[in-house]
Amino acid sequence: RTVQYKNFKADFFFLDGNVYDTTPGTMASHDICSKISNPGLHCELANYPGDGATCAVTGPLDQPSCKAWFKKLWEDNVKWLKDNLPKSDAEWQLLVNHYPA
């Protein structure tokens, strides 16, 4: 996303860092792939029906594939960033990411 300010131009690059919030078997409260968090804390059943631990249409289909799905998403994002960051002619390039990456 490019924003032209009065005195400079900035390119914002957004990356999905959710891979760092997938920790199967270690911290269920911080594992967006776990059935404890999905549905529940991170995925409201009313908005995302199903038996939990699935994003069906747009994301991982089940808990076992969840971490790998987010890892591939991260790798694809990093490749996209490496391909596009050098093309920026803005005075500022800003990277926006999800905690804690």
Short mmCIF file of C-alpha atoms in Angstrom, two decimals:
data_model
loop_
_atom_site.label_atom_id
_atom_site.label_comp_id
_atom_site.label_asym_id
_atom_site.label_seq_id
_atom_site.Cartn_x
_atom_site.Cartn_y
_atom_site.Cartn_z
CA ARG A 1 0.00 0.00 0.00
CA THR A 2 1.49 3.31 -1.03
CA VAL A 3 0.64 6.52 0.80
CA GLN A 4 1.70 9.92 -0.49
CA TYR A 5 2.16 12.33 2.38
CA LYS A 6 2.84 16.05 1.97
CA ASN A 7 6.64 15.72 2.08
CA PHE A 8 7.32 12.05 1.39
CA LYS A 9 5.96 8.79 0.04
CA ALA A 10 5.71 5.59 2.12
CA ASP A 11 5.11 2.00 1.06
CA PHE A 12 3.48 -0.24 3.66
CA PHE A 13 4.07 -3.99 3.38
CA PHE A 14 1.72 -6.21 5.40
CA LEU A 15 2.75 -9.74 6.39
CA ASP A 16 0.73 -12.40 8.19
CA GLY A 17 2.78 -13.48 11.22
CA ASN A 18 0.25 -15.91 12.67
CA VAL A 19 2.72 -18.76 12.16
CA TYR A 20 4.34 -17.56 15.38
CA ASP A 21 1.07 -18.13 17.23
CA THR A 22 0.80 -21.81 16.30
CA THR A 23 2.42 -24.05 18.87
CA PRO A 24 0.73 -27.47 18.72
CA GLY A 25 1.06 -29.42 21.93
CA THR A 26 2.91 -26.77 23.92
CA MET A 27 0.78 -23.73 24.75
CA ALA A 28 -2.84 -24.44 23.91
CA SER A 29 -3.91 -20.96 25.03
CA HIS A 30 -1.60 -19.44 22.41
CA ASP A 31 -2.18 -21.99 19.68
CA ILE A 32 -4.65 -20.63 17.14
CA CYS A 33 -4.76 -24.14 15.65
CA SER A 34 -5.91 -25.92 18.82
CA LYS A 35 -9.47 -27.01 19.48
CA ILE A 36 -9.25 -25.11 22.79
CA SER A 37 -8.80 -21.83 20.92
CA ASN A 38 -10.88 -22.67 17.87
CA PRO A 39 -13.82 -22.43 18.40
CA GLY A 40 -13.44 -20.36 21.50
CA LEU A 41 -10.99 -17.63 22.33
CA HIS A 42 -9.76 -17.03 18.76
CA CYS A 43 -12.67 -18.28 16.68
CA GLU A 44 -16.26 -17.59 17.70
CA LEU A 45 -18.47 -20.56 16.88
CA ALA A 46 -21.34 -18.24 15.94
CA ASN A 47 -19.23 -16.70 13.17
CA TYR A 48 -17.20 -19.77 12.20
CA PRO A 49 -19.43 -22.85 12.55
CA GLY A 50 -17.96 -26.33 12.59
CA ASP A 51 -16.35 -28.69 15.04
CA GLY A 52 -13.39 -26.38 15.61
CA ALA A 53 -9.78 -26.26 14.49
CA THR A 54 -10.77 -25.61 10.89
CA CYS A 55 -10.93 -22.58 8.64
CA ALA A 56 -12.45 -24.68 5.87
CA VAL A 57 -12.75 -22.35 2.88
CA THR A 58 -9.77 -20.03 3.28
CA GLY A 59 -7.35 -21.72 5.62
CA PRO A 60 -6.21 -25.01 7.07
CA LEU A 61 -8.75 -27.80 6.81
CA ASP A 62 -7.88 -29.50 10.09
CA GLN A 63 -5.69 -29.31 13.16
CA PRO A 64 -2.88 -31.58 11.86
CA SER A 65 -2.38 -29.40 8.76
CA CYS A 66 -2.77 -26.07 10.54
CA LYS A 67 0.84 -25.25 11.47
CA ALA A 68 2.12 -26.30 8.03
CA TRP A 69 -0.54 -24.12 6.39
CA PHE A 70 0.57 -21.04 8.38
CA LYS A 71 4.24 -21.88 7.73
CA LYS A 72 3.61 -21.95 3.97
CA LEU A 73 1.62 -18.71 4.20
CA TRP A 74 4.59 -17.11 6.01
CA GLU A 75 7.07 -18.42 3.42
CA ASP A 76 4.87 -17.12 0.58
CA ASN A 77 4.62 -13.72 2.32
CA VAL A 78 8.41 -13.50 2.76
CA LYS A 79 8.97 -14.37 -0.92
CA TRP A 80 6.44 -11.71 -1.93
CA LEU A 81 8.21 -9.17 0.30
CA LYS A 82 11.65 -10.02 -1.13
CA ASP A 83 10.25 -9.69 -4.66
CA ASN A 84 8.45 -6.38 -4.06
CA LEU A 85 10.49 -4.45 -1.50
CA PRO A 86 13.34 -3.72 -3.95
CA LYS A 87 10.80 -2.29 -6.42
CA SER A 88 9.70 0.39 -3.97
CA ASP A 89 10.68 3.93 -4.91
CA ALA A 90 9.23 5.44 -1.73
CA GLU A 91 11.37 7.33 0.75
CA TRP A 92 10.07 5.07 3.52
CA GLN A 93 9.24 1.36 3.48
CA LEU A 94 7.32 0.10 6.51
CA LEU A 95 6.69 -3.51 7.43
CA VAL A 96 3.48 -4.29 9.30
CA ASN A 97 3.22 -7.68 10.99
CA HIS A 98 1.26 -9.58 13.59
CA TYR A 99 2.97 -10.03 16.95
CA PRO A 100 5.47 -11.37 17.96
CA ALA A 101 7.42 -11.78 14.74
#
